[in-house]
PDB file of C-alpha atoms in Angstrom:
ATOM      1  CA  MET A   1      37.031   8.213 102.055  1.00  0.00           C
ATOM      2  CA  ASN A   2      38.975  11.399 102.701  1.00  0.00           C
ATOM      3  CA  VAL A   3      38.644  13.794  99.809  1.00  0.00           C
ATOM      4  CA  PRO A   4      40.875  16.867  99.879  1.00  0.00           C
ATOM      5  CA  ASP A   5      39.614  20.413  99.465  1.00  0.00           C
ATOM      6  CA  ALA A   6      38.706  21.532  95.960  1.00  0.00           C
ATOM      7  CA  GLY A   7      41.809  23.677  95.799  1.00  0.00           C
ATOM      8  CA  SER A   8      44.183  20.855  96.730  1.00  0.00           C
ATOM      9  CA  PRO A   9      46.692  19.832  94.055  1.00  0.00           C
ATOM     10  CA  SER A  10      46.188  16.447  92.411  1.00  0.00           C
ATOM     11  CA  VAL A  11      48.524  13.517  92.886  1.00  0.00           C
ATOM     12  CA  ARG A  12      49.972  12.905  89.419  1.00  0.00           C
ATOM     13  CA  ILE A  13      50.648   9.256  88.645  1.00  0.00           C
ATOM     14  CA  LEU A  14      52.119   7.205  85.817  1.00  0.00           C
ATOM     15  CA  LEU A  15      50.767   3.686  85.221  1.00  0.00           C
ATOM     16  CA  CYS A  16      53.167   0.919  84.183  1.00  0.00           C
ATOM     17  CA  ASP A  17      51.729  -2.516  83.371  1.00  0.00           C
ATOM     18  CA  ASP A  18      52.307  -4.653  80.297  1.00  0.00           C
ATOM     19  CA  HIS A  19      48.609  -5.550  80.038  1.00  0.00           C
ATOM     20  CA  ALA A  20      46.540  -2.863  78.305  1.00  0.00           C
ATOM     21  CA  VAL A  21      43.339  -4.199  79.875  1.00  0.00           C
ATOM     22  CA  VAL A  22      44.816  -3.827  83.364  1.00  0.00           C
ATOM     23  CA  ARG A  23      45.916  -0.263  82.606  1.00  0.00           C
ATOM     24  CA  ALA A  24      42.436   0.551  81.290  1.00  0.00           C
ATOM     25  CA  GLY A  25      40.868  -0.847  84.444  1.00  0.00           C
ATOM     26  CA  LEU A  26      43.194   1.143  86.679  1.00  0.00           C
ATOM     27  CA  LEU A  27      42.579   4.272  84.634  1.00  0.00           C
ATOM     28  CA  ALA A  28      38.815   3.921  85.083  1.00  0.00           C
ATOM     29  CA  LEU A  29      39.168   3.082  88.778  1.00  0.00           C
ATOM     30  CA  ILE A  30      41.541   5.929  89.603  1.00  0.00           C
ATOM     31  CA  GLY A  31      39.436   8.318  87.548  1.00  0.00           C
ATOM     32  CA  SER A  32      36.808   8.149  90.293  1.00  0.00           C
ATOM     33  CA  GLU A  33      39.159   9.929  92.707  1.00  0.00           C
ATOM     34  CA  PRO A  34      39.120  13.733  92.267  1.00  0.00           C
ATOM     35  CA  ASP A  35      42.558  14.267  93.786  1.00  0.00           C
ATOM     36  CA  ILE A  36      44.432  11.606  91.757  1.00  0.00           C
ATOM     37  CA  GLU A  37      45.278  12.198  88.093  1.00  0.00           C
ATOM     38  CA  VAL A  38      46.806   9.702  85.641  1.00  0.00           C
ATOM     39  CA  VAL A  39      49.242  11.681  83.498  1.00  0.00           C
ATOM     40  CA  GLY A  40      50.684   8.811  81.463  1.00  0.00           C
ATOM     41  CA  GLU A  41      50.849   5.086  80.752  1.00  0.00           C
ATOM     42  CA  ALA A  42      53.680   2.668  79.957  1.00  0.00           C
ATOM     43  CA  GLY A  43      53.687  -0.965  78.858  1.00  0.00           C
ATOM     44  CA  THR A  44      57.395  -1.712  79.354  1.00  0.00           C
ATOM     45  CA  GLY A  45      60.102  -0.869  81.844  1.00  0.00           C
ATOM     46  CA  GLU A  46      61.937   1.235  79.288  1.00  0.00           C
ATOM     47  CA  GLU A  47      58.776   3.212  78.482  1.00  0.00           C
ATOM     48  CA  ALA A  48      58.180   3.810  82.189  1.00  0.00           C
ATOM     49  CA  VAL A  49      61.700   5.147  82.751  1.00  0.00           C
ATOM     50  CA  ALA A  50      61.408   7.488  79.763  1.00  0.00           C
ATOM     51  CA  ALA A  51      57.888   8.658  80.683  1.00  0.00           C
ATOM     52  CA  ALA A  52      58.863   9.279  84.313  1.00  0.00           C
ATOM     53  CA  ALA A  53      61.788  11.429  83.198  1.00  0.00           C
ATOM     54  CA  LYS A  54      59.547  13.406  80.833  1.00  0.00           C
ATOM     55  CA  LEU A  55      56.348  13.740  82.880  1.00  0.00           C
ATOM     56  CA  LYS A  56      57.843  13.971  86.402  1.00  0.00           C
ATOM     57  CA  PRO A  57      54.845  12.294  88.108  1.00  0.00           C
ATOM     58  CA  ASP A  58      54.452  12.199  91.880  1.00  0.00           C
ATOM     59  CA  VAL A  59      54.073   8.414  91.841  1.00  0.00           C
ATOM     60  CA  VAL A  60      54.732   5.634  89.356  1.00  0.00           C
ATOM     61  CA  LEU A  61      52.389   2.655  89.813  1.00  0.00           C
ATOM     62  CA  MET A  62      54.697  -0.202  88.804  1.00  0.00           C
ATOM     63  CA  ASP A  63      54.037  -3.855  87.975  1.00  0.00           C
ATOM     64  CA  LEU A  64      57.008  -6.218  88.448  1.00  0.00           C
ATOM     65  CA  GLN A  65      56.669  -8.583  85.475  1.00  0.00           C
ATOM     66  CA  LEU A  66      56.776  -6.564  82.259  1.00  0.00           C
ATOM     67  CA  GLY A  67      57.667  -9.040  79.536  1.00  0.00           C
ATOM     68  CA  PRO A  68      60.705  -8.410  77.275  1.00  0.00           C
ATOM     69  CA  GLY A  69      63.196  -5.747  78.345  1.00  0.00           C
ATOM     70  CA  ILE A  70      63.971  -4.553  81.844  1.00  0.00           C
ATOM     71  CA  ASP A  71      61.666  -5.772  84.600  1.00  0.00           C
ATOM     72  CA  GLY A  72      59.785  -3.709  87.151  1.00  0.00           C
ATOM     73  CA  VAL A  73      62.586  -3.930  89.709  1.00  0.00           C
ATOM     74  CA  GLU A  74      65.199  -2.472  87.358  1.00  0.00           C
ATOM     75  CA  ALA A  75      62.734   0.180  86.177  1.00  0.00           C
ATOM     76  CA  THR A  76      62.017   1.014  89.825  1.00  0.00           C
ATOM     77  CA  ARG A  77      65.733   1.366  90.540  1.00  0.00           C
ATOM     78  CA  ARG A  78      66.198   3.814  87.674  1.00  0.00           C
ATOM     79  CA  ILE A  79      63.077   5.845  88.404  1.00  0.00           C
ATOM     80  CA  ALA A  80      63.541   5.990  92.175  1.00  0.00           C
ATOM     81  CA  GLY A  81      67.107   7.128  91.575  1.00  0.00           C
ATOM     82  CA  SER A  82      65.720  10.243  89.894  1.00  0.00           C
ATOM     83  CA  GLY A  83      63.662  11.152  92.948  1.00  0.00           C
ATOM     84  CA  VAL A  84      60.238   9.932  91.766  1.00  0.00           C
ATOM     85  CA  HIS A  85      58.280   7.735  94.179  1.00  0.00           C
ATOM     86  CA  VAL A  86      57.461   4.224  92.957  1.00  0.00           C
ATOM     87  CA  LEU A  87      54.549   2.189  94.303  1.00  0.00           C
ATOM     88  CA  VAL A  88      54.722  -1.451  93.241  1.00  0.00           C
ATOM     89  CA  LEU A  89      51.327  -2.936  92.339  1.00  0.00           C
ATOM     90  CA  THR A  90      51.646  -6.635  91.574  1.00  0.00           C
ATOM     91  CA  THR A  91      50.287 -10.133  92.107  1.00  0.00           C
ATOM     92  CA  TYR A  92      53.692 -11.402  93.293  1.00  0.00           C
ATOM     93  CA  ASP A  93      54.368 -11.545  97.030  1.00  0.00           C
ATOM     94  CA  THR A  94      57.418 -13.802  97.355  1.00  0.00           C
ATOM     95  CA  ASP A  95      60.202 -12.763  99.713  1.00  0.00           C
ATOM     96  CA  ALA A  96      62.583 -12.392  96.779  1.00  0.00           C
ATOM     97  CA  ASP A  97      60.254 -10.052  94.864  1.00  0.00           C
ATOM     98  CA  ILE A  98      59.558  -7.927  97.920  1.00  0.00           C
ATOM     99  CA  THR A  99      63.223  -7.724  98.915  1.00  0.00           C
ATOM    100  CA  ARG A 100      64.383  -6.794  95.418  1.00  0.00           C
ATOM    101  CA  ALA A 101      61.696  -4.134  94.933  1.00  0.00           C
ATOM    102  CA  ILE A 102      62.260  -2.449  98.286  1.00  0.00           C
ATOM    103  CA  ALA A 103      66.029  -2.625  97.867  1.00  0.00           C
ATOM    104  CA  ALA A 104      65.591  -0.977  94.456  1.00  0.00           C
ATOM    105  CA  GLY A 105      63.942   2.003  96.142  1.00  0.00           C
ATOM    106  CA  ALA A 106      60.200   1.298  95.976  1.00  0.00           C
ATOM    107  CA  THR A 107      58.267   3.521  98.384  1.00  0.00           C
ATOM    108  CA  GLY A 108      55.511   0.952  98.737  1.00  0.00           C
ATOM    109  CA  TYR A 109      54.468  -2.563  97.735  1.00  0.00           C
ATOM    110  CA  LEU A 110      50.805  -3.324  97.151  1.00  0.00           C
ATOM    111  CA  LEU A 111      49.081  -6.477  95.936  1.00  0.00           C
ATOM    112  CA  LYS A 112      46.469  -6.282  93.176  1.00  0.00           C
ATOM    113  CA  ALA A 113      44.035  -8.159  95.417  1.00  0.00           C
ATOM    114  CA  GLU A 114      43.714  -5.118  97.709  1.00  0.00           C
ATOM    115  CA  ARG A 115      40.492  -3.097  97.817  1.00  0.00           C
ATOM    116  CA  PRO A 116      40.322   0.138  95.773  1.00  0.00           C
ATOM    117  CA  GLU A 117      40.275   2.208  98.973  1.00  0.00           C
ATOM    118  CA  GLU A 118      43.600   0.660 100.006  1.00  0.00           C
ATOM    119  CA  LEU A 119      45.083   1.468  96.603  1.00  0.00           C
ATOM    120  CA  PHE A 120      43.987   5.102  96.782  1.00  0.00           C
ATOM    121  CA  ALA A 121      45.365   5.460 100.311  1.00  0.00           C
ATOM    122  CA  ALA A 122      48.670   3.875  99.242  1.00  0.00           C
ATOM    123  CA  ILE A 123      48.978   6.248  96.268  1.00  0.00           C
ATOM    124  CA  ARG A 124      48.451   9.274  98.520  1.00  0.00           C
ATOM    125  CA  ALA A 125      50.934   7.921 101.059  1.00  0.00           C
ATOM    126  CA  ALA A 126      53.553   7.216  98.377  1.00  0.00           C
ATOM    127  CA  ALA A 127      53.137  10.737  96.979  1.00  0.00           C
ATOM    128  CA  GLN A 128      54.180  12.035 100.403  1.00  0.00           C
ATOM    129  CA  GLY A 129      57.117   9.643 100.583  1.00  0.00           C
ATOM    130  CA  ARG A 130      55.453   7.459 103.212  1.00  0.00           C
ATOM    131  CA  THR A 131      55.759   3.673 103.094  1.00  0.00           C
ATOM    132  CA  ALA A 132      52.664   1.757 102.009  1.00  0.00           C
ATOM    133  CA  LEU A 133      52.598  -2.042 102.290  1.00  0.00           C
ATOM    134  CA  SER A 134      49.831  -4.599 101.854  1.00  0.00           C
ATOM    135  CA  PRO A 135      49.269  -6.452 105.171  1.00  0.00           C
ATOM    136  CA  PRO A 136      50.703  -9.760 103.824  1.00  0.00           C
ATOM    137  CA  VAL A 137      53.746  -7.897 102.539  1.00  0.00           C
ATOM    138  CA  ALA A 138      54.216  -6.065 105.838  1.00  0.00           C
ATOM    139  CA  SER A 139      54.136  -9.413 107.659  1.00  0.00           C
ATOM    140  CA  ARG A 140      56.815 -10.842 105.375  1.00  0.00           C
ATOM    141  CA  VAL A 141      59.019  -7.783 105.823  1.00  0.00           C
ATOM    142  CA  MET A 142      58.729  -8.005 109.596  1.00  0.00           C
ATOM    143  CA  SER A 143      59.567 -11.712 109.491  1.00  0.00           C
ATOM    144  CA  GLN A 144      62.659 -10.958 107.450  1.00  0.00           C
ATOM    145  CA  LEU A 145      63.756  -8.275 109.908  1.00  0.00           C
ATOM    146  CA  ARG A 146      63.265 -10.622 112.851  1.00  0.00           C
ATOM    147  CA  GLY A 147      65.004 -13.515 111.104  1.00  0.00           C
ATOM    148  CA  GLY A 148      68.469 -12.011 111.080  1.00  0.00           C
ATOM    149  CA  SER A 149      70.033 -15.212 109.732  1.00  0.00           C
ATOM    150  CA  ARG A 150      69.241 -14.645 106.065  1.00  0.00           C
ATOM    151  CA  PRO A 151      72.285 -14.036 103.857  1.00  0.00           C
ATOM    152  CA  ALA A 152      72.586 -10.314 103.107  1.00  0.00           C
ATOM    153  CA  LEU A 153      72.745 -10.118  99.323  1.00  0.00           C
ATOM    154  CA  THR A 154      72.815  -6.825  97.464  1.00  0.00           C
ATOM    155  CA  PRO A 155      70.046  -5.956  94.954  1.00  0.00           C
ATOM    156  CA  ARG A 156      72.415  -6.727  92.060  1.00  0.00           C
ATOM    157  CA  GLU A 157      73.395 -10.068  93.600  1.00  0.00           C
ATOM    158  CA  LEU A 158      69.709 -10.934  93.939  1.00  0.00           C
ATOM    159  CA  ASP A 159      69.215 -10.002  90.281  1.00  0.00           C
ATOM    160  CA  ILE A 160      72.038 -12.319  89.224  1.00  0.00           C
ATOM    161  CA  LEU A 161      70.782 -15.072  91.513  1.00  0.00           C
ATOM    162  CA  ALA A 162      67.345 -14.866  89.886  1.00  0.00           C
ATOM    163  CA  GLN A 163      68.907 -15.178  86.428  1.00  0.00           C
ATOM    164  CA  LEU A 164      71.005 -18.084  87.699  1.00  0.00           C
ATOM    165  CA  ALA A 165      67.861 -19.864  88.850  1.00  0.00           C
ATOM    166  CA  ASN A 166      66.466 -19.487  85.331  1.00  0.00           C
ATOM    167  CA  GLY A 167      69.416 -21.468  83.998  1.00  0.00           C
ATOM    168  CA  LEU A 168      71.230 -18.587  82.306  1.00  0.00           C
ATOM    169  CA  GLY A 169      74.987 -18.725  81.737  1.00  0.00           C
ATOM    170  CA  ASN A 170      77.370 -15.874  82.536  1.00  0.00           C
ATOM    171  CA  ARG A 171      77.190 -14.397  79.041  1.00  0.00           C
ATOM    172  CA  GLU A 172      73.382 -14.497  79.025  1.00  0.00           C
ATOM    173  CA  ILE A 173      73.200 -12.935  82.487  1.00  0.00           C
ATOM    174  CA  ALA A 174      75.565 -10.164  81.383  1.00  0.00           C
ATOM    175  CA  ARG A 175      73.358  -9.393  78.386  1.00  0.00           C
ATOM    176  CA  ALA A 176      70.141  -9.507  80.421  1.00  0.00           C
ATOM    177  CA  LEU A 177      71.458  -7.113  83.082  1.00  0.00           C
ATOM    178  CA  PHE A 178      73.549  -4.921  80.751  1.00  0.00           C
ATOM    179  CA  ILE A 179      76.816  -5.615  82.573  1.00  0.00           C
ATOM    180  CA  SER A 180      80.077  -7.316  81.596  1.00  0.00           C
ATOM    181  CA  GLU A 181      80.823 -11.017  82.030  1.00  0.00           C
ATOM    182  CA  ALA A 182      83.696 -10.068  84.331  1.00  0.00           C
ATOM    183  CA  THR A 183      81.236  -8.219  86.570  1.00  0.00           C
ATOM    184  CA  VAL A 184      78.944 -11.252  86.595  1.00  0.00           C
ATOM    185  CA  LYS A 185      81.843 -13.477  87.678  1.00  0.00           C
ATOM    186  CA  THR A 186      82.781 -11.052  90.448  1.00  0.00           C
ATOM    187  CA  HIS A 187      79.229 -11.005  91.783  1.00  0.00           C
ATOM    188  CA  LEU A 188      78.956 -14.788  91.551  1.00  0.00           C
ATOM    189  CA  GLY A 189      82.092 -15.138  93.664  1.00  0.00           C
ATOM    190  CA  ARG A 190      80.548 -12.940  96.341  1.00  0.00           C
ATOM    191  CA  ILE A 191      77.247 -14.812  96.156  1.00  0.00           C
ATOM    192  CA  TYR A 192      79.004 -18.153  96.615  1.00  0.00           C
ATOM    193  CA  GLU A 193      80.925 -16.775  99.599  1.00  0.00           C
ATOM    194  CA  LYS A 194      77.833 -15.373 101.309  1.00  0.00           C
ATOM    195  CA  LEU A 195      75.803 -18.527 100.735  1.00  0.00           C
ATOM    196  CA  GLY A 196      78.650 -20.856 101.659  1.00  0.00           C
ATOM    197  CA  VAL A 197      78.623 -22.775  98.367  1.00  0.00           C
ATOM    198  CA  ASP A 198      80.953 -23.284  95.420  1.00  0.00           C
ATOM    199  CA  THR A 199      78.587 -24.244  92.597  1.00  0.00           C
ATOM    200  CA  ARG A 200      75.736 -22.611  90.696  1.00  0.00           C
ATOM    201  CA  ALA A 201      73.333 -25.386  91.663  1.00  0.00           C
ATOM    202  CA  GLY A 202      74.372 -25.029  95.297  1.00  0.00           C
ATOM    203  CA  ALA A 203      73.725 -21.283  95.211  1.00  0.00           C
ATOM    204  CA  VAL A 204      70.218 -21.763  93.811  1.00  0.00           C
ATOM    205  CA  SER A 205      69.436 -24.508  96.325  1.00  0.00           C
ATOM    206  CA  VAL A 206      70.569 -22.496  99.362  1.00  0.00           C
ATOM    207  CA  ALA A 207      68.833 -19.376  98.057  1.00  0.00           C
ATOM    208  CA  LYS A 208      65.549 -21.261  97.866  1.00  0.00           C
ATOM    209  CA  GLU A 209      66.035 -22.573 101.403  1.00  0.00           C
ATOM    210  CA  HIS A 210      66.391 -18.992 102.616  1.00  0.00           C
ATOM    211  CA  ARG A 211      63.442 -17.913 100.437  1.00  0.00           C
ATOM    212  CA  LEU A 212      65.593 -15.533  98.431  1.00  0.00           C
ATOM    213  CA  LEU A 213      64.004 -16.855  95.243  1.00  0.00           C
ATOM    214  CA  PRO A 214      60.363 -17.313  94.219  1.00  0.00           C
TER     215      PRO A 214
END
């Protein structure tokens, strides 16, 4: 383990996970590293966005599934947009999750099954703006890059597609993503065109074939 000199500044991180027990475990684990300091915790996406703006951490350790409110991807988009590095730490490794998180601006994507040493290294890398990916995630990303035939959907289109797969109607999708119904309809039209379909069921079916959905 590479430990920096005593005079080296600490990497300041914010933890975001909706499970208090998980946050407590991470806090205890990270506390063993002299150069990494937890400066705050958040249990929801909204709390994470607010805490990141207030505390200005070097890295936000972000889970993807956060219960009610905005999810980890939307929180990542808002936080990364302010210049703070976000390292996703999750149990989810589907193509859709990885694509959405990276498209939202995540600096790295780590699975909770990784060893502590890998987590510490990823935090330090993310603090420097370097990409950190779990090996299974890196393999999926490379496969996607080599594929070339996958429909190129924008992060927002992927968000809407995910809501569509959950059976939500246009009005419900608009409320969930804080956009207008007209905007939802516009995005749906583009999704249909890119996927070569003309129905909601067709869009979900083709998206699953291309592994754009979990």
